[in-house]
CSV table of C-alpha atoms in Angstrom, one decimal:
chain,number,residue,atom,x,y,z
A,1,MET,CA,-105.2,68.9,36.1
A,2,ALA,CA,-103.6,71.4,33.6
A,3,LEU,CA,-101.2,68.7,32.3
A,4,GLY,CA,-103.9,66.1,32.1
A,5,ILE,CA,-106.2,68.3,30.0
A,6,THR,CA,-103.3,69.3,27.7
A,7,ILE,CA,-102.4,65.7,27.0
A,8,LEU,CA,-106.0,64.6,26.6
A,9,LEU,CA,-106.7,67.4,24.1
A,10,VAL,CA,-103.7,66.7,22.0
A,11,VAL,CA,-104.1,62.9,22.0
A,12,LEU,CA,-107.8,63.1,21.1
A,13,THR,CA,-107.1,65.5,18.2
A,14,ILE,CA,-104.3,63.4,16.8
A,15,ALA,CA,-106.4,60.3,17.1
A,16,GLY,CA,-109.3,61.9,15.3
A,17,SER,CA,-107.0,63.3,12.6
A,18,VAL,CA,-105.4,59.9,12.0
A,19,LEU,CA,-108.9,58.2,11.7
A,20,TYR,CA,-110.0,61.0,9.3
A,21,GLY,CA,-106.9,60.8,7.2
A,22,SER,CA,-106.8,56.9,7.1
A,23,ARG,CA,-110.1,56.8,5.2
A,24,ASN,CA,-108.3,57.8,2.1
A,25,ARG,CA,-104.9,56.2,2.7
A,26,GLY,CA,-105.1,53.9,-0.3
A,27,LEU,CA,-106.5,56.3,-2.8
A,28,GLY,CA,-103.5,57.7,-4.6
A,29,GLY,CA,-100.1,57.2,-3.0
A,30,VAL,CA,-98.0,60.3,-3.1
A,31,THR,CA,-100.8,62.4,-4.5
A,32,GLU,CA,-103.2,61.5,-1.7
A,33,TRP,CA,-100.5,61.9,1.0
A,34,ALA,CA,-99.0,65.2,-0.2
A,35,VAL,CA,-102.0,67.1,-1.8
A,36,GLY,CA,-105.0,65.3,-0.4
A,37,GLY,CA,-106.0,63.8,-3.7
A,38,ARG,CA,-106.8,67.4,-5.0
A,39,ARG,CA,-110.3,67.0,-3.5
A,40,MET,CA,-110.3,69.6,-0.6
A,41,GLY,CA,-113.7,71.4,-0.7
A,42,THR,CA,-114.2,75.0,0.4
A,43,LEU,CA,-114.7,74.4,4.1
A,44,ILE,CA,-111.9,72.0,4.7
A,45,PHE,CA,-109.6,74.0,2.5
A,46,TRP,CA,-110.5,77.1,4.5
A,47,PHE,CA,-109.4,75.5,7.7
A,48,LEU,CA,-106.2,73.9,6.2
A,49,ASN,CA,-105.2,77.2,4.6
A,50,ALA,CA,-105.9,79.2,7.7
A,51,GLY,CA,-104.1,76.6,9.7
A,52,GLU,CA,-100.9,77.6,8.0
A,53,ILE,CA,-101.4,81.3,8.7
A,54,TYR,CA,-103.0,81.1,12.2
A,55,THR,CA,-100.1,79.5,14.0
A,56,THR,CA,-97.9,80.1,17.0
A,57,PHE,CA,-96.4,83.0,15.0
A,58,ALA,CA,-99.8,84.6,15.1
A,59,VAL,CA,-100.8,83.9,18.7
A,60,LEU,CA,-97.7,83.6,20.9
A,61,GLY,CA,-95.5,85.7,18.6
A,62,ILE,CA,-97.8,88.6,18.1
A,63,SER,CA,-98.9,88.8,21.7
A,64,GLY,CA,-95.3,88.7,22.7
A,65,TYR,CA,-94.5,91.5,20.2
A,66,ALA,CA,-97.3,93.6,21.7
A,67,TRP,CA,-95.9,93.0,25.1
A,68,ALA,CA,-92.3,93.9,24.1
A,69,TYR,CA,-92.9,96.7,21.5
A,70,GLY,CA,-96.6,97.7,21.4
A,71,ALA,CA,-97.8,99.1,18.1
A,72,PRO,CA,-95.4,97.1,15.8
A,73,ALA,CA,-97.6,94.1,16.6
A,74,TYR,CA,-100.2,95.8,14.4
A,75,LEU,CA,-98.3,94.3,11.5
A,76,ALA,CA,-100.6,91.3,11.9
A,77,PHE,CA,-103.6,93.3,10.7
A,78,LEU,CA,-101.9,94.7,7.7
A,79,SER,CA,-100.2,91.5,6.5
A,80,VAL,CA,-103.2,89.3,6.7
A,81,SER,CA,-105.4,91.7,4.7
A,82,LEU,CA,-102.8,92.3,2.0
A,83,THR,CA,-102.0,88.6,1.8
A,84,ALA,CA,-105.7,87.8,1.1
A,85,ALA,CA,-105.8,90.4,-1.7
A,86,VAL,CA,-102.7,89.0,-3.3
A,87,GLY,CA,-104.0,85.4,-2.9
A,88,TYR,CA,-107.3,86.2,-4.6
A,89,TRP,CA,-105.4,86.9,-7.8
A,90,LEU,CA,-102.5,84.4,-7.4
A,91,THR,CA,-103.9,81.2,-6.0
A,92,PRO,CA,-106.3,80.4,-8.9
A,93,HIS,CA,-103.3,80.7,-11.3
A,94,ILE,CA,-101.3,78.3,-9.1
A,95,TRP,CA,-104.3,75.9,-8.8
A,96,GLN,CA,-104.9,75.8,-12.6
A,97,ALA,CA,-101.2,75.2,-13.3
A,98,GLY,CA,-101.0,72.4,-10.8
A,99,LYS,CA,-104.2,70.8,-12.1
A,100,LYS,CA,-103.1,70.9,-15.7
A,101,GLY,CA,-99.6,69.8,-15.0
A,102,GLY,CA,-100.3,67.3,-12.3
A,103,PHE,CA,-97.8,69.1,-10.0
A,104,ILE,CA,-97.2,67.9,-6.4
A,105,THR,CA,-94.6,70.6,-5.4
A,106,GLN,CA,-93.7,74.2,-6.1
A,107,ALA,CA,-90.5,73.0,-7.7
A,108,ASP,CA,-92.5,71.0,-10.2
A,109,PHE,CA,-94.1,74.2,-11.3
A,110,PHE,CA,-90.8,76.0,-11.8
A,111,ALA,CA,-89.2,73.1,-13.7
A,112,HIS,CA,-92.2,72.7,-16.1
A,113,HIS,CA,-93.0,76.4,-16.6
A,114,TYR,CA,-89.4,77.4,-17.3
A,115,GLN,CA,-88.6,74.1,-19.1
A,116,ALA,CA,-85.5,73.7,-16.9
A,117,ARG,CA,-85.3,70.8,-14.5
A,118,TRP,CA,-82.1,72.2,-13.0
A,119,LEU,CA,-84.1,75.3,-12.0
A,120,GLY,CA,-86.6,73.0,-10.2
A,121,VAL,CA,-83.7,71.5,-8.2
A,122,ILE,CA,-82.4,74.9,-7.2
A,123,VAL,CA,-85.9,76.2,-6.3
A,124,GLY,CA,-86.5,73.0,-4.4
A,125,LEU,CA,-83.4,73.5,-2.3
A,126,ALA,CA,-84.2,77.2,-1.7
A,127,GLY,CA,-87.8,76.3,-0.7
A,128,ILE,CA,-86.6,73.6,1.8
A,129,ALA,CA,-84.2,76.1,3.4
A,130,ALA,CA,-87.1,78.6,3.9
A,131,LEU,CA,-89.4,75.8,5.2
A,132,ILE,CA,-86.8,74.7,7.8
A,133,VAL,CA,-86.7,78.3,9.2
A,134,TYR,CA,-90.5,78.2,9.4
A,135,VAL,CA,-90.3,74.8,11.1
A,136,GLN,CA,-88.0,76.4,13.6
A,137,ILE,CA,-90.8,78.7,14.7
A,138,GLN,CA,-93.1,75.8,15.4
A,139,ILE,CA,-90.5,73.7,17.2
A,140,THR,CA,-89.5,76.8,19.3
A,141,ALA,CA,-93.1,77.3,20.3
A,142,LEU,CA,-94.0,73.7,20.9
A,143,ALA,CA,-90.8,73.2,22.9
A,144,LEU,CA,-91.8,76.2,25.0
A,145,VAL,CA,-95.2,74.8,25.7
A,146,LEU,CA,-93.7,71.5,26.7
A,147,ARG,CA,-91.2,73.1,29.1
A,148,LEU,CA,-93.9,75.2,30.8
A,149,SER,CA,-96.5,72.4,30.9
A,150,VAL,CA,-94.4,69.4,31.7
A,151,ASP,CA,-91.3,70.4,33.6
A,152,ALA,CA,-89.8,73.9,33.8
A,153,ASP,CA,-86.3,72.2,34.3
A,154,ILE,CA,-86.4,70.3,31.0
A,155,SER,CA,-83.5,71.5,28.8
A,156,ASN,CA,-84.0,73.5,25.6
A,157,ALA,CA,-82.4,70.6,23.6
A,158,ALA,CA,-84.6,67.9,25.1
A,159,SER,CA,-87.8,69.9,24.6
A,160,ALA,CA,-86.9,70.8,21.0
A,161,ILE,CA,-86.2,67.1,20.2
A,162,ALA,CA,-89.4,66.0,21.8
A,163,ALA,CA,-91.4,68.7,19.8
A,164,ALA,CA,-89.8,67.6,16.5
A,165,ALA,CA,-90.5,63.9,17.3
A,166,LEU,CA,-94.2,64.7,18.0
A,167,MET,CA,-94.5,66.5,14.6
A,168,LEU,CA,-92.9,63.7,12.7
A,169,LEU,CA,-95.1,61.1,14.4
A,170,PHE,CA,-98.2,63.1,13.5
A,171,VAL,CA,-97.4,63.8,9.9
A,172,MET,CA,-96.3,60.3,9.1
A,173,SER,CA,-99.5,58.8,10.3
A,174,ALA,CA,-101.8,59.9,7.4
A,175,GLY,CA,-100.6,63.0,5.5
A,176,LEU,CA,-102.3,66.2,4.5
A,177,ARG,CA,-105.9,65.1,5.3
A,178,SER,CA,-104.9,64.4,8.9
A,179,ALA,CA,-103.5,68.0,9.1
A,180,ALA,CA,-106.7,69.4,7.6
A,181,PHE,CA,-108.8,67.8,10.4
A,182,ALA,CA,-106.5,68.9,13.1
A,183,ALA,CA,-106.4,72.4,11.6
A,184,ALA,CA,-110.1,72.7,11.9
A,185,VAL,CA,-110.1,71.6,15.6
A,186,LYS,CA,-107.3,73.9,16.6
A,187,ASP,CA,-108.7,76.9,14.8
A,188,ILE,CA,-112.1,76.6,16.4
A,189,LEU,CA,-110.5,76.0,19.8
A,190,MET,CA,-108.1,78.9,19.6
A,191,VAL,CA,-110.7,81.5,18.5
A,192,VAL,CA,-113.0,80.4,21.4
A,193,ILE,CA,-110.3,80.4,24.0
A,194,VAL,CA,-108.7,83.7,22.9
A,195,VAL,CA,-112.1,85.4,23.0
A,196,ALA,CA,-113.0,83.8,26.3
A,197,LEU,CA,-109.7,85.0,27.8
A,198,CYS,CA,-110.3,88.5,26.6
A,199,VAL,CA,-113.8,88.6,28.1
A,200,THR,CA,-112.2,88.0,31.5
A,201,VAL,CA,-108.8,89.7,31.1
A,202,ALA,CA,-109.9,93.1,32.5
A,203,SER,CA,-110.8,91.6,35.9
A,204,HIS,CA,-107.4,89.9,36.0
A,205,VAL,CA,-105.3,93.0,35.5
A,206,GLY,CA,-107.3,95.6,37.5
A,207,ALA,CA,-109.0,97.3,34.6
A,208,SER,CA,-112.7,98.0,34.4
A,209,SER,CA,-113.2,97.0,30.7
A,210,ILE,CA,-111.4,96.0,27.5
A,211,GLY,CA,-111.2,99.7,26.6
A,212,ASP,CA,-109.7,100.6,30.0
A,213,ILE,CA,-106.9,98.2,29.3
A,214,PHE,CA,-105.8,100.2,26.3
A,215,ILE,CA,-106.1,103.4,28.3
A,216,ARG,CA,-104.1,102.1,31.2
A,217,VAL,CA,-101.3,100.7,29.1
A,218,GLN,CA,-101.1,103.9,27.1
A,219,ASP,CA,-100.8,105.9,30.4
A,220,ALA,CA,-98.2,103.5,31.8
A,221,TYR,CA,-96.2,103.3,28.6
A,222,PRO,CA,-96.6,106.6,26.6
A,223,GLY,CA,-96.3,106.0,22.9
A,224,ILE,CA,-96.9,102.3,23.0
A,225,GLY,CA,-100.0,102.6,20.8
A,226,SER,CA,-98.2,104.4,17.9
A,227,LEU,CA,-95.0,103.5,16.0
A,228,PRO,CA,-92.3,102.8,16.8
A,229,GLY,CA,-93.9,101.7,20.1
A,230,ARG,CA,-92.2,101.2,23.5
A,231,ASP,CA,-88.7,101.2,22.1
A,232,ALA,CA,-87.9,104.4,20.2
A,233,ASP,CA,-84.6,102.9,19.0
A,234,SER,CA,-86.1,99.6,17.6
A,235,GLY,CA,-86.3,100.9,14.0
A,236,LEU,CA,-89.9,99.6,13.9
A,237,SER,CA,-91.1,102.7,12.2
A,238,THR,CA,-94.0,103.4,9.7
A,239,VAL,CA,-91.6,102.7,6.8
A,240,TRP,CA,-90.7,99.3,8.4
A,241,MET,CA,-94.4,98.6,8.9
A,242,MET,CA,-95.3,99.2,5.3
A,243,THR,CA,-92.4,97.4,3.8
A,244,ALA,CA,-92.7,94.4,6.2
A,245,GLY,CA,-96.4,94.2,5.4
A,246,ILE,CA,-95.8,94.2,1.7
A,247,ASN,CA,-93.0,91.6,2.0
A,248,VAL,CA,-95.2,89.2,4.0
A,249,ALA,CA,-98.1,89.7,1.6
A,250,LEU,CA,-96.0,88.9,-1.5
A,251,GLY,CA,-94.2,86.0,0.2
A,252,THR,CA,-97.0,84.1,1.9
A,253,TYR,CA,-98.4,82.2,-1.1
A,254,VAL,CA,-94.9,81.7,-2.5
A,255,PHE,CA,-94.0,79.4,0.4
A,256,PRO,CA,-93.8,75.9,-1.0
A,257,HIS,CA,-96.3,74.5,1.5
A,258,MET,CA,-98.9,77.2,0.4
A,259,PHE,CA,-98.3,76.1,-3.2
A,260,GLN,CA,-98.9,72.5,-2.2
A,261,LEU,CA,-102.0,73.4,-0.2
A,262,THR,CA,-103.4,75.3,-3.2
A,263,TYR,CA,-102.9,72.3,-5.3
A,264,SER,CA,-105.1,70.3,-2.9
A,265,ALA,CA,-108.2,72.4,-3.5
A,266,SER,CA,-111.1,70.9,-5.5
A,267,ASP,CA,-111.5,73.9,-7.8
A,268,THR,CA,-110.7,77.6,-8.2
A,269,TRP,CA,-113.9,78.6,-6.3
A,270,ALA,CA,-112.5,77.0,-3.2
A,271,VAL,CA,-109.3,79.1,-3.3
A,272,ARG,CA,-111.1,82.3,-4.2
A,273,ARG,CA,-113.7,82.0,-1.5
A,274,ASN,CA,-110.8,81.4,0.9
A,275,ALA,CA,-109.2,84.6,-0.1
A,276,VAL,CA,-112.4,86.5,0.3
A,277,PHE,CA,-113.1,85.3,3.8
A,278,GLN,CA,-109.5,85.0,5.0
A,279,PRO,CA,-109.3,88.6,6.3
A,280,LEU,CA,-111.9,87.7,9.0
A,281,TYR,CA,-109.0,86.0,10.7
A,282,SER,CA,-107.3,89.3,11.2
A,283,LEU,CA,-110.1,90.3,13.6
A,284,SER,CA,-108.7,87.7,16.1
A,285,TYR,CA,-105.5,89.8,16.3
A,286,PHE,CA,-107.4,92.4,18.2
A,287,PHE,CA,-107.9,90.0,21.1
A,288,ILE,CA,-104.3,88.6,20.8
A,289,ILE,CA,-102.8,92.0,21.0
A,290,LEU,CA,-105.2,92.9,23.9
A,291,LEU,CA,-103.9,89.9,25.8
A,292,GLY,CA,-100.3,91.0,25.2
A,293,PHE,CA,-101.1,94.4,26.6
A,294,GLY,CA,-103.0,92.8,29.5
A,295,ALA,CA,-99.9,90.7,30.3
A,296,LEU,CA,-97.9,94.0,30.3
A,297,LEU,CA,-100.3,95.6,32.8
A,298,ALA,CA,-100.2,92.5,35.0
A,299,GLY,CA,-96.4,92.7,35.2
A,300,THR,CA,-96.0,89.3,33.7
A,301,MET,CA,-92.3,88.4,33.3
A,302,PRO,CA,-91.8,85.2,31.4
A,303,PRO,CA,-88.7,83.0,32.1
A,304,GLY,CA,-85.6,84.7,30.8
A,305,GLY,CA,-87.7,87.6,29.6
A,306,ASP,CA,-88.7,85.6,26.5
A,307,PRO,CA,-91.5,87.4,24.7
A,308,ASN,CA,-92.6,84.2,23.1
A,309,ALA,CA,-93.6,82.9,26.5
A,310,VAL,CA,-95.5,86.0,27.6
A,311,LEU,CA,-99.0,84.7,26.9
A,312,LEU,CA,-98.4,81.3,28.3
A,313,SER,CA,-96.9,82.8,31.5
A,314,PHE,CA,-99.8,85.2,31.8
A,315,VAL,CA,-102.4,82.5,31.5
A,316,ALA,CA,-100.5,80.2,33.9
A,317,ASP,CA,-100.3,83.0,36.5
A,318,ARG,CA,-103.8,84.4,36.3
A,319,TYR,CA,-106.2,81.6,35.3
A,320,PRO,CA,-107.4,78.3,36.8
A,321,ALA,CA,-105.8,74.9,36.0
A,322,TRP,CA,-108.5,73.8,33.5
A,323,ALA,CA,-108.1,77.0,31.5
A,324,ILE,CA,-104.3,76.6,31.5
A,325,GLY,CA,-104.7,73.0,30.2
A,326,LEU,CA,-107.1,74.0,27.4
A,327,PHE,CA,-104.8,76.9,26.3
A,328,ALA,CA,-101.6,74.8,26.5
A,329,GLY,CA,-103.2,72.0,24.6
A,330,THR,CA,-104.5,74.3,21.9
A,331,ALA,CA,-101.1,76.0,21.7
A,332,CYS,CA,-99.5,72.6,21.1
A,333,LEU,CA,-101.9,72.1,18.2
A,334,LEU,CA,-101.0,75.6,16.9
A,335,ALA,CA,-97.4,74.4,16.5
A,336,LEU,CA,-98.0,70.8,15.7
A,337,VAL,CA,-100.4,71.2,12.7
A,338,PRO,CA,-98.5,73.7,10.6
A,339,GLY,CA,-95.1,72.2,11.6
A,340,SER,CA,-96.3,68.9,10.3
A,341,VAL,CA,-97.4,70.4,7.0
A,342,LEU,CA,-94.1,72.2,6.6
A,343,LEU,CA,-92.2,69.0,7.1
A,344,LEU,CA,-94.5,67.1,4.7
A,345,THR,CA,-93.8,69.7,2.0
A,346,ALA,CA,-90.1,69.7,2.6
A,347,GLY,CA,-90.0,65.9,2.3
A,348,SER,CA,-92.1,66.0,-0.9
A,349,ILE,CA,-89.8,68.5,-2.5
A,350,PHE,CA,-86.6,66.6,-1.6
A,351,ALA,CA,-87.8,63.3,-2.9
A,352,ARG,CA,-89.5,64.6,-6.0
A,353,ASN,CA,-87.3,67.5,-7.1
A,354,VAL,CA,-83.9,66.7,-5.7
A,355,VAL,CA,-83.6,62.9,-5.7
A,356,ARG,CA,-85.9,62.0,-8.7
A,357,PRO,CA,-83.9,64.1,-11.2
A,358,VAL,CA,-80.8,62.0,-10.2
A,359,VAL,CA,-82.8,58.7,-10.1
A,360,PRO,CA,-85.5,59.1,-12.8
A,361,ASP,CA,-86.9,55.6,-12.5
A,362,LEU,CA,-87.8,56.1,-8.9
A,363,SER,CA,-91.1,54.3,-8.0
A,364,ASP,CA,-93.9,56.1,-6.1
A,365,ARG,CA,-93.3,53.8,-3.1
A,366,SER,CA,-89.6,54.7,-3.0
A,367,GLU,CA,-90.4,58.4,-3.5
A,368,LEU,CA,-92.8,58.2,-0.5
A,369,LEU,CA,-90.1,56.5,1.7
A,370,ILE,CA,-87.4,59.0,0.7
A,371,SER,CA,-89.8,61.8,1.4
A,372,ARG,CA,-90.5,60.5,4.9
A,373,ALA,CA,-86.9,59.9,5.6
A,374,SER,CA,-85.9,63.4,4.5
A,375,MET,CA,-88.4,64.9,6.9
A,376,VAL,CA,-86.4,63.5,9.7
A,377,GLY,CA,-83.3,65.3,8.4
A,378,CYS,CA,-85.2,68.6,8.0
A,379,ALA,CA,-86.6,68.3,11.5
A,380,ALA,CA,-83.1,67.7,12.8
A,381,VAL,CA,-81.7,70.8,11.2
A,382,ALA,CA,-84.7,72.8,12.6
A,383,VAL,CA,-83.9,71.5,16.0
A,384,TYR,CA,-80.3,72.5,15.7
A,385,LEU,CA,-81.4,76.0,14.7
A,386,THR,CA,-83.8,76.1,17.7
A,387,ILE,CA,-81.3,75.2,20.3
A,388,GLY,CA,-79.6,78.3,21.7
A,389,ALA,CA,-81.7,80.7,19.6
A,390,ASN,CA,-83.3,83.6,21.5
A,391,GLN,CA,-85.2,85.5,18.7
A,392,SER,CA,-88.9,86.3,19.0
A,393,LEU,CA,-91.2,84.2,16.8
A,394,VAL,CA,-92.0,87.3,14.7
A,395,ASP,CA,-88.4,88.0,14.0
A,396,ILE,CA,-87.8,84.4,13.0
A,397,GLY,CA,-90.9,84.5,10.8
A,398,LEU,CA,-89.7,87.7,9.0
A,399,SER,CA,-86.4,85.9,8.3
A,400,ALA,CA,-88.4,83.0,6.7
A,401,TYR,CA,-90.3,85.5,4.6
A,402,ALA,CA,-87.1,87.2,3.5
A,403,SER,CA,-85.7,83.9,2.4
A,404,ILE,CA,-88.8,82.7,0.5
A,405,GLY,CA,-89.1,86.1,-1.1
A,406,MET,CA,-86.2,85.2,-3.4
A,407,LEU,CA,-88.6,82.9,-5.3
A,408,ALA,CA,-91.4,85.5,-5.5
A,409,PRO,CA,-90.3,87.3,-8.8
A,410,GLY,CA,-90.1,83.9,-10.5
A,411,VAL,CA,-93.6,83.0,-9.4
A,412,PHE,CA,-95.4,86.3,-10.2
A,413,LEU,CA,-93.6,86.9,-13.5
A,414,ALA,CA,-94.5,83.4,-14.6
A,415,PHE,CA,-98.1,84.5,-14.8
A,416,LEU,CA,-97.5,88.1,-15.8
A,417,TRP,CA,-94.7,88.0,-18.5
A,418,ARG,CA,-94.3,85.1,-20.8
A,419,LYS,CA,-90.8,86.2,-21.8
A,420,THR,CA,-89.3,85.6,-18.3
A,421,ASN,CA,-86.2,83.4,-18.7
A,422,ALA,CA,-85.0,80.6,-16.5
A,423,PHE,CA,-81.4,81.8,-16.4
A,424,ALA,CA,-82.7,85.3,-15.5
A,425,VAL,CA,-84.7,83.8,-12.6
A,426,LEU,CA,-81.5,82.1,-11.4
A,427,GLY,CA,-79.6,85.4,-11.6
A,428,GLY,CA,-82.4,87.1,-9.6
A,429,ILE,CA,-82.3,84.5,-6.9
A,430,ALA,CA,-78.5,84.8,-6.6
A,431,THR,CA,-78.7,88.6,-6.4
A,432,GLY,CA,-81.4,88.5,-3.8
A,433,TYR,CA,-79.5,86.1,-1.6
A,434,ALA,CA,-76.4,88.2,-2.0
A,435,VAL,CA,-78.3,91.2,-0.6
A,436,LEU,CA,-79.6,89.2,2.3
A,437,LEU,CA,-76.4,87.3,3.3
A,438,LEU,CA,-73.3,89.2,2.1
A,439,PRO,CA,-71.8,91.8,4.4
A,440,ALA,CA,-71.0,94.0,1.4
A,441,ALA,CA,-74.7,94.3,0.7
A,442,SER,CA,-75.0,96.6,3.7
A,443,ALA,CA,-74.0,99.4,1.4
A,444,VAL,CA,-77.2,98.8,-0.6
A,445,LEU,CA,-79.4,98.7,2.5
A,446,VAL,CA,-78.1,102.1,3.6
A,447,TRP,CA,-80.1,103.6,0.7
A,448,PHE,CA,-83.3,102.2,2.2
A,449,PRO,CA,-83.3,103.1,5.8
A,450,GLU,CA,-85.7,101.2,8.0
A,451,TRP,CA,-87.0,99.1,5.1
A,452,GLU,CA,-87.6,95.5,5.7
A,453,LYS,CA,-84.5,93.8,4.4
A,454,GLY,CA,-86.4,91.1,2.6
A,455,LEU,CA,-88.3,93.5,0.5
A,456,VAL,CA,-85.1,95.3,-0.6
A,457,ALA,CA,-83.6,91.9,-1.6
A,458,MET,CA,-86.8,90.9,-3.4
A,459,ALA,CA,-86.9,94.2,-5.4
A,460,GLY,CA,-83.3,93.7,-6.4
A,461,ASN,CA,-84.1,90.2,-7.5
A,462,ALA,CA,-87.0,91.3,-9.6
A,463,VAL,CA,-85.0,94.1,-11.3
A,464,VAL,CA,-82.3,91.6,-12.3
A,465,VAL,CA,-84.9,89.1,-13.7
A,466,LEU,CA,-86.5,91.9,-15.8
A,467,VAL,CA,-83.2,93.1,-17.1
A,468,LEU,CA,-81.6,89.7,-17.9
A,469,SER,CA,-84.7,88.0,-19.4
A,470,PRO,CA,-84.5,89.9,-22.8
A,471,LEU,CA,-80.7,89.4,-22.9
A,472,PHE,CA,-80.9,85.6,-22.3
A,473,ASN,CA,-83.8,85.3,-24.7
A,474,ALA,CA,-81.8,87.0,-27.4
A,475,LEU,CA,-78.8,84.8,-26.8
A,476,GLN,CA,-81.0,81.7,-27.0
A,477,ARG,CA,-82.5,82.8,-30.2
A,478,LYS,CA,-79.1,83.5,-31.7
A,479,SER,CA,-77.9,80.1,-30.5
A,480,ASN,CA,-80.9,78.3,-32.1
A,481,VAL,CA,-80.3,80.1,-35.4
A,482,GLN,CA,-76.6,79.2,-35.5
A,483,ALA,CA,-77.2,75.6,-34.5
A,484,PRO,CA,-76.8,73.1,-37.5
A,485,ALA,CA,-80.0,71.6,-38.9
């Protein structure tokens, strides 16, 4: 019964999404497929935008973090609220720039604003790299659902490949509008299911009420409700919480897919209303964390001790088959929808900002075909990263935010300081990646104990951009003066 309900829910949602998206299939080629024709109204934009925030990272990842660590899972409350505040200011600027310039991708914006096509290529490649890490989150989660729902003996590789294939099949069917419809379905389903689970969770773990669950888990694991949580040596301190929250808030709307989603809005009111009401989603984290604590009280032990599988295992152990099927099906959609949008964005960037500069006379049809073909390559890399990985979804997510944070100074300064120079932005990106990736950078990180590594790299990046911009501007002015008439 559980498997049947899971399959039925996913198939019906995909079918409805394809039908919804196909109504506009012939209305604009790449523009329609990649940014929904720039006609997304407030309601559909709300679901589409929330669909990229309210993912398996939020549900399976945060519940697993609560189970494994406790209070560090409260990062979800902090990051969503701060992200909305940043988005209220930033997204209207992104939308206006996209509307005026007719941009499809984030790299279009960089290339045009900084008058440097080469910077668009570099930013495009950096964005694709960050997106692939984020796709890894969704493939990891979807593969996990497939293994637990279909056959516990299925290999990690086979389940990851199947998950990627399902995402590709979905996104190639009709584009962004299909994802918008599916996002609305899965958001409504997940909120209803999570709340329903929480209403009954106390009776399944031997507690008298929701409040009693918090009391019991605190008694059983002293310190779990305050930082650093269950593991005193985890480094997940108050400093980590603050810096990680800031890093996520500054990086969320810098992700290429969030840029692309912002372009899809019909007007600035749609994006501003979204930022105003988006913090309401953070209320759902109370129930998600509660379920993580409930699984801890129930003694749930997922296969291999994988925290990503805690909530799935808890539901499978304690609830009837129909509830398991609904939850597993909705969890599939939680991974399928955002994963599809991420692949769509990566494909758009590759075709438009990596291939087109080399082949400038590329037709729209050829661009669309290259975009779709490149999605297969991105999915294959994400599958490779997924196989053998054992990180929690939250840790993988923070790695993605650290990576995309290298583009944040170039985005924010584009709207704050007209004198920002393209070569300085490149220098900042190189500096930030050096802090993240080079072993020698550990000497710098020692000065910032327990800080989120991504925020340290982003700060170093920004300092370099601010210092180098006046120098490069002066050199360019001198070069222009000395150039022969």
